[in-house]
Short mmCIF file of C-alpha atoms and ligand atoms in Angstrom, two decimals:
data_model
loop_
_atom_site.label_atom_id
_atom_site.label_comp_id
_atom_site.label_asym_id
_atom_site.label_seq_id
_atom_site.Cartn_x
_atom_site.Cartn_y
_atom_site.Cartn_z
CA UNK A 1 -23.89 37.77 67.95
CA UNK A 2 -22.41 37.35 71.43
CA UNK A 3 -18.73 36.43 71.37
CA UNK A 4 -17.77 34.47 74.48
CA UNK A 5 -14.37 33.36 75.73
CA UNK A 6 -13.69 29.80 74.53
CA UNK A 7 -10.60 27.79 73.77
CA UNK A 8 -8.60 28.34 70.59
CA UNK A 9 -10.33 26.85 67.55
CA UNK A 10 -7.35 27.36 65.25
CA UNK A 11 -8.87 30.01 63.04
CA UNK A 12 -5.37 31.38 62.48
CA UNK A 13 -6.32 35.03 62.85
CA UNK A 14 -3.83 35.98 65.56
CA UNK A 15 -1.06 34.12 63.72
CA UNK A 16 -1.72 35.80 60.36
CA UNK A 17 -2.90 39.32 61.20
CA UNK A 18 -1.04 40.51 64.28
CA UNK A 19 2.29 42.05 65.22
CA UNK A 20 4.03 40.25 68.04
CA UNK A 21 7.30 38.82 69.36
CA UNK A 22 8.25 35.21 68.67
CA UNK A 23 10.97 32.84 69.78
CA UNK A 24 13.15 32.18 66.72
CA UNK A 25 14.87 28.85 67.49
CA UNK A 26 12.57 26.80 69.71
CA UNK A 27 15.36 24.68 71.16
CA UNK A 28 17.03 27.78 72.63
CA UNK A 29 13.88 29.08 74.27
CA UNK A 30 12.90 32.70 75.04
CA UNK A 31 16.26 34.36 75.67
CA UNK A 32 17.19 37.88 74.52
CA UNK A 33 19.19 36.91 71.43
CA UNK A 34 16.50 34.49 70.29
CA UNK A 35 13.45 36.76 70.14
CA UNK A 36 12.29 38.88 67.25
CA UNK A 37 9.26 40.92 66.35
CA UNK A 38 7.12 39.86 63.44
CA UNK A 39 4.35 41.54 61.49
CA UNK A 40 2.19 38.70 60.21
CA UNK A 41 0.60 40.97 57.63
CA UNK A 42 4.01 41.18 55.95
CA UNK A 43 5.44 37.75 56.56
CA UNK A 44 4.23 34.36 57.66
CA UNK A 45 5.27 33.16 61.10
CA UNK A 46 7.85 30.40 60.58
CA UNK A 47 6.15 28.31 63.25
CA UNK A 48 2.71 28.35 61.68
CA UNK A 49 1.29 25.27 59.98
CA UNK A 50 -1.88 25.08 57.93
CA UNK A 51 -3.70 27.30 55.46
CA UNK A 52 -7.38 27.15 56.37
CA UNK A 53 -9.41 28.53 59.28
CA UNK A 54 -9.92 25.68 61.74
CA UNK A 55 -6.80 23.85 60.55
CA UNK A 56 -3.96 26.12 61.66
CA UNK A 57 -1.50 24.97 64.30
CA UNK A 58 1.69 26.16 65.96
CA UNK A 59 4.85 24.06 65.79
CA UNK A 60 6.22 25.42 69.08
CA UNK A 61 3.04 25.32 71.12
CA UNK A 62 4.14 22.26 73.12
CA UNK A 63 7.28 23.85 74.62
CA UNK A 64 7.01 24.46 78.33
CA UNK A 65 8.05 28.13 78.03
CA UNK A 66 5.45 28.83 75.33
CA UNK A 67 2.74 29.74 77.84
CA UNK A 68 4.87 32.70 78.98
CA UNK A 69 5.28 34.17 75.47
CA UNK A 70 2.89 36.79 74.04
CA UNK A 71 1.35 34.07 71.87
CA UNK A 72 0.97 31.76 74.85
CA UNK A 73 -0.58 34.47 76.98
CA UNK A 74 -3.03 35.33 74.24
CA UNK A 75 -4.04 31.73 73.69
CA UNK A 76 -4.16 30.69 77.32
CA UNK A 77 -7.63 32.04 77.95
CA UNK A 78 -8.82 31.18 74.46
CA UNK A 79 -11.10 33.48 72.52
CA UNK A 80 -14.45 33.62 70.80
CA UNK A 81 -13.10 35.54 67.83
CA UNK A 82 -12.02 32.26 66.26
CA UNK A 83 -15.51 30.79 66.42
CA UNK A 84 -16.81 33.86 64.65
CA UNK A 85 -14.12 33.68 61.94
CA UNK A 86 -14.64 29.96 61.37
CA UNK A 87 -18.41 30.22 61.18
CA UNK A 88 -18.01 32.98 58.59
CA UNK A 89 -15.34 31.13 56.59
CA UNK A 90 -17.72 28.14 56.30
CA UNK A 91 -20.29 30.39 54.69
CA UNK A 92 -17.71 31.09 51.96
CA UNK A 93 -17.04 27.37 51.22
S1 SF4 B 101 4.63 31.36 67.37
FE1 SF4 B 101 2.89 29.99 67.08
S2 SF4 B 101 1.15 30.99 68.07
FE2 SF4 B 101 2.78 32.54 67.77
S3 SF4 B 101 2.33 33.52 65.79
FE3 SF4 B 101 3.72 31.85 65.39
S4 SF4 B 101 2.43 30.09 64.87
FE4 SF4 B 101 1.15 31.61 65.91
S1 SF4 B 102 -9.25 31.02 67.81
FE1 SF4 B 102 -8.50 32.92 68.77
S2 SF4 B 102 -6.57 32.31 69.74
FE2 SF4 B 102 -7.10 30.73 68.24
S3 SF4 B 102 -6.05 31.32 66.34
FE3 SF4 B 102 -8.11 32.19 66.27
S4 SF4 B 102 -7.91 34.27 67.07
FE4 SF4 B 102 -6.10 33.13 67.68
#
C-alpha cells in the first residue's frame, strides 16, 4: 500500500499513541505556565473527543494559536497514516 499525504481523517492515532506538549487551559493560550507534556499511552488528552477511528476530534483545534503547537504542526500537512488506520479498523467492524 502507498501511503500519501492527505488531510486528517480523525483516526485518533496521534492523539492516543504519542508523547507531545499540549496547551492546558485553551483560553490562556500557549504560554510557559500553561503547557505540559503528555504521554497519550498513559493518559487521555483532556482535549480529545470521540472513541472511534474516524470520529475523533480536538476541542481546541479552532484556536488561532493551535496551528503553531506541536499538534497543529503535525496536523497542518495532514497524513496518510489515518486513512490506513481507518481502512483497517473497518475490517474489524
Ligand atoms: S490537543 Fe488536540 S490534537 Fe493535540 S493531542 Fe489533544 S486532542 Fe489531539
Ligand atoms: S489522520 Fe493523521 S493527523 Fe489525523 S488523527 Fe490520524 S494520525 Fe493524526
